[in-house]
PDB file of C-alpha atoms in Angstrom:
ATOM      1  CA  MET A  70      18.840-115.298  -6.432  1.00 58.00           C
ATOM      2  CA  ALA A  71      16.005-117.202  -8.094  1.00 61.00           C
ATOM      3  CA  GLU A  72      13.062-115.157  -9.362  1.00 59.00           C
ATOM      4  CA  HIS A  73      10.600-116.897  -7.022  1.00 60.00           C
ATOM      5  CA  ASN A  74      12.816-116.021  -4.034  1.00 72.00           C
ATOM      6  CA  GLU A  75      12.886-112.368  -5.094  1.00 84.00           C
ATOM      7  CA  LEU A  76       9.100-112.402  -5.444  1.00 82.00           C
ATOM      8  CA  GLY A  77       8.784-113.938  -1.984  1.00 83.00           C
ATOM      9  CA  GLN A  78      11.046-111.306  -0.442  1.00 89.00           C
ATOM     10  CA  ARG A  79       9.101-108.557  -2.164  1.00 90.00           C
ATOM     11  CA  GLY A  80       5.875-110.013  -0.792  1.00 93.00           C
ATOM     12  CA  GLU A  81       7.284-110.149   2.737  1.00 95.00           C
ATOM     13  CA  ILE A  82       8.279-106.468   2.537  1.00 96.00           C
ATOM     14  CA  ILE A  83       4.765-105.577   1.358  1.00 96.00           C
ATOM     15  CA  ALA A  84       3.271-107.687   4.176  1.00 97.00           C
ATOM     16  CA  GLN A  85       5.443-105.983   6.806  1.00 98.00           C
ATOM     17  CA  SER A  86       4.339-102.553   5.607  1.00 97.00           C
ATOM     18  CA  PHE A  87       0.708-103.700   5.544  1.00 98.00           C
ATOM     19  CA  LEU A  88       0.910-104.976   9.124  1.00 98.00           C
ATOM     20  CA  LYS A  89       2.700-101.852  10.382  1.00 98.00           C
ATOM     21  CA  ASP A  90      -0.033 -99.712   8.813  1.00 97.00           C
ATOM     22  CA  LYS A  91      -2.583-101.771  10.776  1.00 97.00           C
ATOM     23  CA  GLY A  92      -0.693-101.062  14.019  1.00 98.00           C
ATOM     24  CA  TYR A  93       1.194-104.336  14.390  1.00 98.00           C
ATOM     25  CA  LYS A  94       4.671-104.273  15.894  1.00 98.00           C
ATOM     26  CA  ILE A  95       7.095-106.419  13.877  1.00 98.00           C
ATOM     27  CA  LEU A  96       9.344-108.474  16.161  1.00 98.00           C
ATOM     28  CA  HIS A  97      11.149-110.767  13.701  1.00 97.00           C
ATOM     29  CA  VAL A  98      11.311-111.449   9.977  1.00 97.00           C
ATOM     30  CA  ASN A  99      12.340-114.859   8.636  1.00 96.00           C
ATOM     31  CA  TRP A 100      12.866-116.310  12.110  1.00 97.00           C
ATOM     32  CA  ARG A 101      14.466-119.756  11.839  1.00 95.00           C
ATOM     33  CA  ILE A 102      15.001-122.768  13.988  1.00 94.00           C
ATOM     34  CA  ARG A 103      16.633-125.754  12.331  1.00 92.00           C
ATOM     35  CA  LYS A 104      14.902-126.148   8.957  1.00 93.00           C
ATOM     36  CA  LEU A 105      11.741-124.359  10.051  1.00 95.00           C
ATOM     37  CA  GLU A 106      10.978-120.717   9.313  1.00 96.00           C
ATOM     38  CA  ILE A 107       8.320-118.195  10.250  1.00 97.00           C
ATOM     39  CA  ASP A 108       8.004-115.334   7.768  1.00 97.00           C
ATOM     40  CA  ILE A 109       6.900-112.654  10.243  1.00 98.00           C
ATOM     41  CA  ILE A 110       6.440-112.619  14.006  1.00 98.00           C
ATOM     42  CA  ALA A 111       4.523-109.599  15.249  1.00 98.00           C
ATOM     43  CA  MET A 112       2.426-108.247  18.086  1.00 98.00           C
ATOM     44  CA  ASP A 113      -1.179-107.217  17.508  1.00 98.00           C
ATOM     45  CA  GLY A 114      -1.877-105.481  20.788  1.00 97.00           C
ATOM     46  CA  GLU A 115      -1.125-108.147  23.388  1.00 97.00           C
ATOM     47  CA  THR A 116      -1.470-111.050  20.935  1.00 98.00           C
ATOM     48  CA  LEU A 117       1.592-112.714  19.430  1.00 98.00           C
ATOM     49  CA  VAL A 118       1.016-113.318  15.721  1.00 98.00           C
ATOM     50  CA  PHE A 119       2.870-115.776  13.510  1.00 98.00           C
ATOM     51  CA  VAL A 120       2.381-114.736   9.894  1.00 98.00           C
ATOM     52  CA  GLU A 121       2.847-116.856   6.793  1.00 98.00           C
ATOM     53  CA  VAL A 122       3.176-114.787   3.610  1.00 97.00           C
ATOM     54  CA  LYS A 123       2.339-116.289   0.222  1.00 96.00           C
ATOM     55  CA  THR A 124       3.033-114.240  -2.894  1.00 95.00           C
ATOM     56  CA  ARG A 125       2.144-115.039  -6.493  1.00 93.00           C
ATOM     57  CA  GLN A 126       2.155-113.244  -9.835  1.00 89.00           C
ATOM     58  CA  THR A 127      -0.865-115.094 -11.167  1.00 82.00           C
ATOM     59  CA  LEU A 128      -3.863-117.119 -10.013  1.00 81.00           C
ATOM     60  CA  LEU A 129      -2.972-119.847 -12.499  1.00 80.00           C
ATOM     61  CA  PHE A 130      -2.194-122.246  -9.639  1.00 82.00           C
ATOM     62  CA  GLY A 131      -4.982-121.020  -7.343  1.00 86.00           C
ATOM     63  CA  GLU A 132      -5.183-118.532  -4.508  1.00 91.00           C
ATOM     64  CA  PRO A 133      -1.838-118.088  -2.696  1.00 93.00           C
ATOM     65  CA  GLU A 134      -3.343-118.810   0.734  1.00 94.00           C
ATOM     66  CA  ASN A 135      -4.309-122.305  -0.431  1.00 92.00           C
ATOM     67  CA  ALA A 136      -0.596-123.181  -0.480  1.00 92.00           C
ATOM     68  CA  VAL A 137      -0.654-123.176   3.337  1.00 95.00           C
ATOM     69  CA  ASN A 138      -1.700-126.802   3.500  1.00 95.00           C
ATOM     70  CA  TYR A 139      -1.789-129.129   6.514  1.00 96.00           C
ATOM     71  CA  LYS A 140       1.918-130.004   6.215  1.00 96.00           C
ATOM     72  CA  LYS A 141       2.912-126.311   6.113  1.00 95.00           C
ATOM     73  CA  GLN A 142       0.600-125.536   9.034  1.00 97.00           C
ATOM     74  CA  LYS A 143       2.183-128.321  11.059  1.00 97.00           C
ATOM     75  CA  SER A 144       5.681-126.930  10.375  1.00 96.00           C
ATOM     76  CA  LEU A 145       4.588-123.431  11.368  1.00 97.00           C
ATOM     77  CA  ILE A 146       3.050-124.742  14.589  1.00 97.00           C
ATOM     78  CA  HIS A 147       6.282-126.565  15.487  1.00 96.00           C
ATOM     79  CA  ALA A 148       8.355-123.439  14.806  1.00 97.00           C
ATOM     80  CA  ALA A 149       5.933-121.255  16.780  1.00 97.00           C
ATOM     81  CA  ASN A 150       6.032-123.640  19.738  1.00 97.00           C
ATOM     82  CA  ALA A 151       9.838-123.482  19.695  1.00 97.00           C
ATOM     83  CA  TYR A 152       9.715-119.674  19.589  1.00 97.00           C
ATOM     84  CA  VAL A 153       7.270-119.503  22.511  1.00 97.00           C
ATOM     85  CA  VAL A 154       9.326-121.899  24.645  1.00 97.00           C
ATOM     86  CA  ARG A 155      12.672-120.317  23.778  1.00 95.00           C
ATOM     87  CA  ASN A 156      11.414-116.816  24.570  1.00 96.00           C
ATOM     88  CA  ARG A 157       9.191-117.788  27.520  1.00 96.00           C
ATOM     89  CA  ILE A 158       6.161-116.158  25.931  1.00 94.00           C
ATOM     90  CA  GLU A 159       2.916-116.250  27.883  1.00 94.00           C
ATOM     91  CA  ASN A 160       0.780-114.093  25.581  1.00 95.00           C
ATOM     92  CA  ASP A 161      -2.066-115.503  23.536  1.00 96.00           C
ATOM     93  CA  ALA A 162      -0.939-116.369  20.021  1.00 97.00           C
ATOM     94  CA  ARG A 163      -2.492-116.914  16.628  1.00 98.00           C
ATOM     95  CA  PHE A 164      -1.556-117.764  13.044  1.00 98.00           C
ATOM     96  CA  ASP A 165      -2.350-115.368  10.199  1.00 98.00           C
ATOM     97  CA  ILE A 166      -1.884-115.738   6.473  1.00 98.00           C
ATOM     98  CA  ILE A 167      -1.194-112.823   4.174  1.00 98.00           C
ATOM     99  CA  SER A 168      -1.877-113.594   0.530  1.00 97.00           C
ATOM    100  CA  ILE A 169      -0.375-111.249  -2.056  1.00 96.00           C
ATOM    101  CA  ILE A 170      -0.884-111.182  -5.797  1.00 95.00           C
ATOM    102  CA  ILE A 171       1.534-108.882  -7.606  1.00 92.00           C
ATOM    103  CA  GLU A 172       0.498-108.271 -11.188  1.00 85.00           C
ATOM    104  CA  ARG A 173       1.874-105.741 -13.638  1.00 82.00           C
ATOM    105  CA  ASN A 174       0.002-102.665 -12.414  1.00 85.00           C
ATOM    106  CA  SER A 175      -1.646-103.794  -9.206  1.00 90.00           C
ATOM    107  CA  THR A 176      -1.062-105.544  -5.931  1.00 93.00           C
ATOM    108  CA  VAL A 177      -3.865-107.345  -4.110  1.00 94.00           C
ATOM    109  CA  ILE A 178      -3.388-108.133  -0.414  1.00 96.00           C
ATOM    110  CA  ASN A 179      -5.672-110.442   1.548  1.00 97.00           C
ATOM    111  CA  HIS A 180      -5.196-110.863   5.292  1.00 98.00           C
ATOM    112  CA  PHE A 181      -6.594-113.933   7.041  1.00 98.00           C
ATOM    113  CA  PRO A 182      -6.314-113.446  10.816  1.00 97.00           C
ATOM    114  CA  ASP A 183      -6.576-116.591  12.907  1.00 96.00           C
ATOM    115  CA  ALA A 184      -6.286-118.664   9.723  1.00 95.00           C
ATOM    116  CA  PHE A 185      -5.655-121.991  11.477  1.00 89.00           C
ATOM    117  CA  TYR A 186      -5.024-123.456  14.928  1.00 79.00           C
TER     118      TYR A 186
END
């Protein structure tokens, strides 16, 4: 497996633990439909949350959350709509971003609830 894929998986595991510690209930990890994927689908109380996780080892290319550009947001919205329709969900929903920077001796996690619409 490529190093960036391993880093991404590690970040998703950290994000799941972070969300569980905040009281979220994890429903799905890496949920896919066609070529679209949602990293984490969770419940925050009665709210359905679609979470995009971005993990980096350095800030050389900017903050990880900035990688969730308009094109990525559009893909996530399409995937989320498919999930809601397929599962007949009627709960309110939102999109969160979890940004993780894993350096040698530290991990920094930033959570952006309701990051985009």
